[in-house]
Coordinates of C-alpha atoms in Angstrom, one line a residue:
M167 CA 98.0 58.8 121.3
M168 CA 98.9 57.6 124.9
R169 CA 99.9 54.2 123.6
K170 CA 102.3 55.8 121.1
I171 CA 103.8 58.0 123.8
I172 CA 104.4 55.0 126.2
S173 CA 105.8 52.9 123.3
A174 CA 108.2 55.7 122.4
I175 CA 109.4 56.1 126.0
L176 CA 109.9 52.3 126.5
G177 CA 111.7 52.0 123.2
A178 CA 114.1 54.8 124.0
A179 CA 114.6 53.4 127.5
V180 CA 115.3 49.8 126.3
G181 CA 117.7 51.1 123.7
Y182 CA 119.6 53.3 126.1
S183 CA 119.7 50.5 128.8
L184 CA 121.1 47.9 126.4
F185 CA 123.7 50.3 125.1
A186 CA 124.7 51.5 128.6
A187 CA 124.8 48.0 130.1
E188 CA 127.0 46.7 127.3
L189 CA 129.3 49.7 127.5
G190 CA 129.7 49.0 131.2
D191 CA 130.5 45.4 130.6
F192 CA 133.0 46.3 127.9
T193 CA 134.8 48.7 130.3
F194 CA 134.9 46.1 133.1
L195 CA 136.1 43.3 131.0
M196 CA 138.8 45.4 129.2
G197 CA 140.3 45.9 132.7
L198 CA 140.6 42.1 133.2
Q199 CA 141.7 40.4 130.0
S200 CA 143.0 42.0 126.8
N201 CA 142.4 38.7 124.7
L202 CA 138.6 39.3 125.0
V203 CA 138.7 42.6 123.1
A204 CA 137.5 41.1 119.8
P205 CA 134.5 39.2 121.1
I206 CA 133.5 42.1 123.3
L207 CA 133.7 44.5 120.4
L208 CA 131.5 42.2 118.3
C209 CA 129.0 41.9 121.2
L210 CA 129.1 45.6 121.7
L211 CA 128.4 46.1 117.9
V212 CA 125.4 43.8 117.9
T213 CA 124.0 45.4 121.1
A214 CA 124.5 48.8 119.6
M215 CA 122.6 47.8 116.5
V216 CA 119.7 46.4 118.6
A217 CA 119.8 49.6 120.7
A218 CA 119.7 51.7 117.6
F219 CA 116.7 49.7 116.3
F220 CA 114.8 50.5 119.5
I221 CA 115.8 54.1 119.4
W222 CA 114.7 54.3 115.7
I223 CA 111.3 52.9 116.8
A224 CA 111.1 55.5 119.5
V225 CA 111.9 58.3 117.1
S226 CA 109.4 57.1 114.5
L227 CA 106.7 56.9 117.1
L228 CA 107.6 60.4 118.3
G229 CA 107.3 61.6 114.7
E230 CA 103.8 60.1 114.5
I231 CA 102.9 61.8 117.8
I232 CA 104.0 65.2 116.5
S233 CA 102.2 64.6 113.2
D234 CA 99.0 63.6 115.0
Y235 CA 99.3 66.7 117.2
K236 CA 99.7 68.9 114.2
S237 CA 96.7 67.4 112.4
Q238 CA 94.6 67.9 115.4
N239 CA 95.6 71.6 115.4
L240 CA 95.0 71.9 111.6
K241 CA 91.2 71.6 111.7
T242 CA 90.9 75.1 110.5
D243 CA 93.3 74.4 107.7
K244 CA 91.3 71.3 106.7
T245 CA 88.1 73.4 106.7
M246 CA 89.8 75.9 104.5
E247 CA 91.0 73.2 102.1
N248 CA 87.5 71.8 101.7
F249 CA 86.3 75.3 100.9
Y250 CA 87.4 74.8 97.3
K251 CA 86.1 72.3 94.8
V252 CA 86.6 71.3 91.1
G253 CA 85.2 74.0 88.8
D254 CA 85.8 76.9 91.1
K255 CA 87.4 80.0 89.7
V256 CA 90.2 81.0 92.1
L257 CA 92.7 83.9 92.4
V258 CA 96.3 83.0 93.1
K259 CA 98.0 85.2 95.7
S260 CA 99.8 88.4 94.6
R261 CA 103.4 89.0 93.7
E262 CA 103.7 91.2 96.8
W263 CA 102.8 88.0 98.9
Y264 CA 105.5 86.1 97.0
E265 CA 108.2 88.7 97.4
T266 CA 107.6 89.1 101.1
S267 CA 107.2 85.4 101.8
K268 CA 110.0 83.7 99.7
D269 CA 113.2 82.4 101.2
S270 CA 116.7 82.8 99.8
D271 CA 116.0 80.1 97.1
G272 CA 112.9 81.8 96.0
R273 CA 110.6 79.2 97.6
V274 CA 107.6 79.7 99.8
E275 CA 106.8 76.8 102.2
C276 CA 103.0 76.4 102.4
V277 CA 100.7 73.8 104.0
G278 CA 101.2 70.6 102.2
D279 CA 103.5 71.8 99.4
T280 CA 106.0 74.5 98.2
F281 CA 105.4 77.5 96.0
M282 CA 108.2 77.3 93.5
P283 CA 110.0 80.3 91.9
Q284 CA 108.8 79.3 88.4
M285 CA 105.2 79.7 89.7
E286 CA 105.7 83.5 90.2
E287 CA 104.3 84.3 86.8
L288 CA 101.0 82.9 88.0
C289 CA 100.7 85.3 90.9
G290 CA 97.6 87.5 90.7
K291 CA 96.0 85.4 88.0
V292 CA 92.6 83.7 87.9
G293 CA 92.5 80.0 87.3
T294 CA 89.9 77.2 87.3
I295 CA 90.3 74.2 89.5
R296 CA 90.4 71.2 87.2
R297 CA 91.7 68.4 89.5
E298 CA 92.2 67.6 93.2
H299 CA 94.9 65.4 94.6
L300 CA 95.7 64.2 98.2
S301 CA 99.3 64.7 99.1
R302 CA 101.3 62.2 101.1
N303 CA 100.9 64.3 104.3
G304 CA 97.1 64.3 103.9
H305 CA 96.6 67.8 102.4
I306 CA 94.5 68.7 99.3
L307 CA 96.4 69.9 96.3
Y308 CA 94.6 71.7 93.4
K309 CA 95.6 71.6 89.7
L310 CA 94.6 74.9 88.0
Y311 CA 93.9 75.8 84.4
F312 CA 94.9 79.3 83.4
K313 CA 93.5 80.8 80.2
D314 CA 96.3 82.0 77.9
V315 CA 99.0 80.8 80.3
N316 CA 101.0 77.6 79.9
P317 CA 103.2 76.9 82.9
E318 CA 106.3 75.0 82.1
Q319 CA 105.9 72.5 85.0
D320 CA 103.0 70.6 86.5
C321 CA 102.0 73.2 89.1
W322 CA 99.8 72.2 92.1
F323 CA 98.4 74.7 94.6
T324 CA 97.4 74.5 98.2
Y325 CA 94.7 76.6 99.8
D326 CA 97.2 79.0 101.4
M327 CA 98.6 79.9 97.9
L328 CA 95.1 81.2 96.9
E329 CA 93.4 84.5 97.9
G330 CA 89.9 82.9 97.5
K331 CA 87.4 82.0 94.9
I332 CA 85.6 84.3 92.4
V333 CA 81.9 84.2 92.7
E334 CA 79.8 85.8 89.9
T335 CA 77.2 88.0 91.5
D336 CA 74.8 90.8 90.6
I337 CA 76.0 94.2 91.7
K338 CA 72.6 94.6 93.4
D339 CA 73.6 91.7 95.8
L340 CA 77.0 93.3 96.8
K341 CA 77.2 95.0 100.2
I342 CA 79.4 97.7 101.5
G343 CA 82.7 96.2 102.6
D344 CA 82.6 93.2 100.1
K345 CA 85.8 92.4 98.3
V346 CA 85.7 92.4 94.5
L347 CA 88.3 91.5 91.9
L348 CA 88.5 94.0 89.0
K349 CA 89.0 92.9 85.4
S350 CA 92.6 92.1 84.4
K351 CA 95.0 94.2 82.5
E352 CA 94.9 91.6 79.7
W353 CA 91.1 92.3 79.4
Y354 CA 91.9 96.0 78.9
D355 CA 94.7 95.3 76.4
K356 CA 92.5 93.1 74.3
S357 CA 89.4 95.4 74.4
R358 CA 88.6 97.8 71.6
K359 CA 89.5 101.4 72.8
T360 CA 88.4 104.9 71.9
A361 CA 90.9 107.5 70.8
D362 CA 91.6 108.6 74.4
G363 CA 92.2 105.0 75.6
G364 CA 88.8 104.4 77.1
I365 CA 86.4 101.5 76.5
T366 CA 82.8 102.0 75.5
L367 CA 80.7 99.3 77.2
S368 CA 77.0 98.5 76.9
Q369 CA 76.3 99.9 80.4
Y370 CA 79.0 102.5 81.0
Y371 CA 82.2 104.1 79.8
F372 CA 85.5 102.8 81.1
N373 CA 87.8 105.8 81.8
P374 CA 91.4 105.2 80.8
D375 CA 92.5 106.5 84.2
M376 CA 90.8 103.5 85.8
A377 CA 93.2 101.1 84.1
R378 CA 95.8 101.4 86.9
Y379 CA 93.4 99.6 89.2
L380 CA 92.8 96.6 87.0
G381 CA 93.6 93.2 88.5
K382 CA 93.3 94.5 92.0
V383 CA 91.1 93.3 94.9
V384 CA 89.2 96.3 96.3
H385 CA 86.5 96.9 98.9
V386 CA 83.1 98.3 98.0
I387 CA 82.6 101.7 99.6
G388 CA 79.3 102.5 97.9
K389 CA 76.7 101.3 95.4
E390 CA 73.9 102.6 93.3
Y391 CA 71.4 101.0 91.0
D392 CA 69.7 102.6 88.0
Y393 CA 66.3 100.9 87.7
H394 CA 65.3 102.7 84.6
R395 CA 68.4 101.5 82.7
D396 CA 68.6 98.3 84.7
F397 CA 72.2 98.3 85.7
G398 CA 74.2 99.3 88.8
Y399 CA 77.7 100.2 89.7
I400 CA 79.8 100.0 92.8
K401 CA 82.2 102.7 94.1
I402 CA 85.8 102.2 95.1
S403 CA 88.5 104.6 96.1
E404 CA 92.2 104.1 96.7
D405 CA 93.5 107.5 95.8
G406 CA 90.8 109.8 97.3
R407 CA 88.9 109.9 94.0
C408 CA 85.8 107.8 93.8
W409 CA 85.4 105.6 90.7
D410 CA 82.3 103.8 89.4
W411 CA 82.6 100.2 88.3
T412 CA 79.8 98.3 86.5
S413 CA 79.4 94.5 86.3
E414 CA 81.3 94.5 83.0
M415 CA 84.4 95.8 84.7
I416 CA 84.6 93.3 87.5
E417 CA 85.4 89.6 87.6
G418 CA 83.2 89.0 90.6
K419 CA 83.1 88.9 94.3
L420 CA 86.1 87.5 96.0
V421 CA 85.3 85.1 98.9
S422 CA 88.1 83.7 101.0
P423 CA 87.9 80.7 103.4
E424 CA 88.3 83.2 106.3
D425 CA 85.5 85.4 105.0
A426 CA 83.2 82.4 104.6
S427 CA 84.1 81.1 108.1
A428 CA 83.4 84.5 109.6
A429 CA 80.1 84.7 107.8
L430 CA 79.0 81.3 109.2
E431 CA 79.9 82.3 112.7
S432 CA 77.8 85.5 112.4
V433 CA 74.7 83.6 111.2
T434 CA 71.8 83.7 113.7
F435 CA 69.1 81.1 113.5
E436 CA 66.3 83.3 114.5
K437 CA 63.2 83.3 112.4
K438 CA 63.5 85.9 109.7
D439 CA 60.7 88.0 108.2
E440 CA 59.6 87.3 104.7
P441 CA 61.9 89.0 102.2
L442 CA 60.6 92.3 100.9
F443 CA 60.1 92.9 97.2
K444 CA 60.1 96.5 96.3
N445 CA 59.5 98.5 93.1
P446 CA 61.8 101.4 92.4
D447 CA 59.3 103.8 94.0
G448 CA 59.2 101.8 97.2
T449 CA 55.9 100.1 96.7
T450 CA 55.5 96.3 97.0
N451 CA 56.0 94.3 93.9
L452 CA 53.3 91.6 94.1
L453 CA 54.4 89.8 91.0
A454 CA 57.9 89.3 92.4
K455 CA 56.4 88.0 95.7
A456 CA 54.2 85.6 93.7
A457 CA 57.1 84.3 91.7
H458 CA 59.1 83.8 94.9
I459 CA 56.3 81.8 96.5
L460 CA 55.5 79.8 93.4
N461 CA 59.1 78.8 92.6
G462 CA 60.3 78.5 96.2
D463 CA 58.7 77.1 99.3
R464 CA 55.4 76.0 97.7
Q465 CA 57.0 74.1 94.9
A466 CA 59.3 72.4 97.4
D467 CA 56.2 71.5 99.5
Y468 CA 53.7 70.6 96.8
S469 CA 55.9 69.6 93.7
D470 CA 55.6 71.2 90.3
P471 CA 52.4 73.4 90.2
V472 CA 51.3 72.1 86.8
E473 CA 51.7 68.5 87.9
N474 CA 49.9 69.3 91.1
F475 CA 46.9 70.6 89.3
E476 CA 46.8 67.7 86.9
T477 CA 46.5 65.5 90.0
I478 CA 43.8 67.8 91.5
A479 CA 41.8 67.5 88.2
K480 CA 41.9 63.7 88.3
I481 CA 40.6 63.7 91.9
A482 CA 37.9 66.3 91.1
S483 CA 36.8 64.2 88.1
I484 CA 36.2 61.2 90.4
L485 CA 34.4 63.3 93.0
N486 CA 32.2 65.1 90.5
G487 CA 31.5 62.2 88.2
R488 CA 32.6 64.1 85.1
E489 CA 36.0 65.0 83.5
E490 CA 37.6 68.1 85.0
T491 CA 40.6 69.8 83.5
P492 CA 43.6 71.4 85.3
E493 CA 42.6 74.7 83.7
T494 CA 39.1 74.5 85.3
C495 CA 40.6 73.7 88.7
V496 CA 43.0 76.7 88.5
S497 CA 40.1 78.9 87.5
V498 CA 38.1 77.8 90.5
M499 CA 41.0 78.7 92.8
M500 CA 41.2 82.1 91.1
A501 CA 37.5 82.6 91.7
V502 CA 38.0 81.8 95.4
K503 CA 40.7 84.5 95.7
L504 CA 38.5 87.0 93.8
A505 CA 35.6 86.3 96.1
R506 CA 37.7 86.8 99.2
E507 CA 39.2 90.0 97.8
A508 CA 35.7 91.3 97.0
F509 CA 34.7 90.8 100.7
K510 CA 37.9 92.2 102.2
H511 CA 41.2 93.4 100.7
K512 CA 44.1 91.3 101.7
E513 CA 47.5 91.3 100.0
D514 CA 47.8 87.5 100.0
N515 CA 44.6 87.2 97.9
L516 CA 46.3 89.2 95.1
I517 CA 49.6 87.4 95.4
D518 CA 47.9 84.0 95.1
L519 CA 45.7 85.3 92.3
S520 CA 48.9 86.3 90.4
A521 CA 50.5 82.9 91.1
Y522 CA 47.4 81.0 89.8
A523 CA 47.4 83.1 86.6
E524 CA 51.0 82.0 86.1
I525 CA 50.1 78.4 86.7
R526 CA 47.2 78.7 84.2
N527 CA 49.6 80.0 81.6
R528 CA 52.1 77.2 82.2
I529 CA 49.3 74.6 81.7
F530 CA 48.4 76.3 78.5
E531 CA 52.0 76.3 77.3
K532 CA 52.5 72.7 78.3
K533 CA 49.7 71.7 75.9
G534 CA 51.4 73.5 73.1
G535 CA 49.3 76.6 73.3
K536 CA 46.0 74.6 72.8
A537 CA 43.0 75.3 75.0

């Protein structure tokens, strides 16, 4: 950077000095002899071209300096660009954004590219990133595929033309304050309706009055889950009336680069307690805990449990001098847990016992149901 600044200053100084010196000579000589006008003009022209060359170098270097400065101050933008990847479902910014941001020609200048007037029809629509491309100024452009939409031109999008990406999530995992994208009006138009304009879904009934919210991004203000019928719904309110929306009525959770960045900043690296697994009545679900342990940390530490017990059986066969099977080894571990539980109750004994029972069943299934 410092070299470029010094080079730009020297280039401008040399160019100006050459031009000023020649202009001074020209003025002096013109006062002495008029027959030297033509040679002096030619010399002045050559010197001016040389001076212009040095000035052009200075301007080019200054342009690079400005570009470097901008790229150093666009680290946040680069992070936001890298937030997206091929395969992501993304939401294009709304028509309101376009109307308030466009210039007199109907264009919106964004980072790395321009949002053109003919792209307005794509505002508020969900597309899938199919391709990435690096622009000449070093920014990532995204090619989107839109279902049932065929844009007339080859449209490329930058990160600041997008609201965020749509993440499919269970309503149980949503939190108060999360942003969700509701189903589109096209979804409503294509759905089979009742006489009053509602839609009968597998989980709930879509009230026709809710149609005016379709396609909007809303905040969760409440949530409930019906464990008996195994579905939940979130609550939103934009007109003072609270509406219930099930998973069949929403596209998914909307996550923007800003939201993801804020979430990372808020992460603390303190040791967390083991996640709680609760039944609907508040009691501990031992089976859920056993599954979490079996398929999570222990599988990562000890490999696949069936393969692990096959290895244990081979070692036990060598030690005992007779053939031992993986089923026998699992049964011994179950006996250990039962013996410990008989001596003193401990939740871990029952959790491990459930996990060993699952492993025993997997071994049985791997053999094709043969003992």
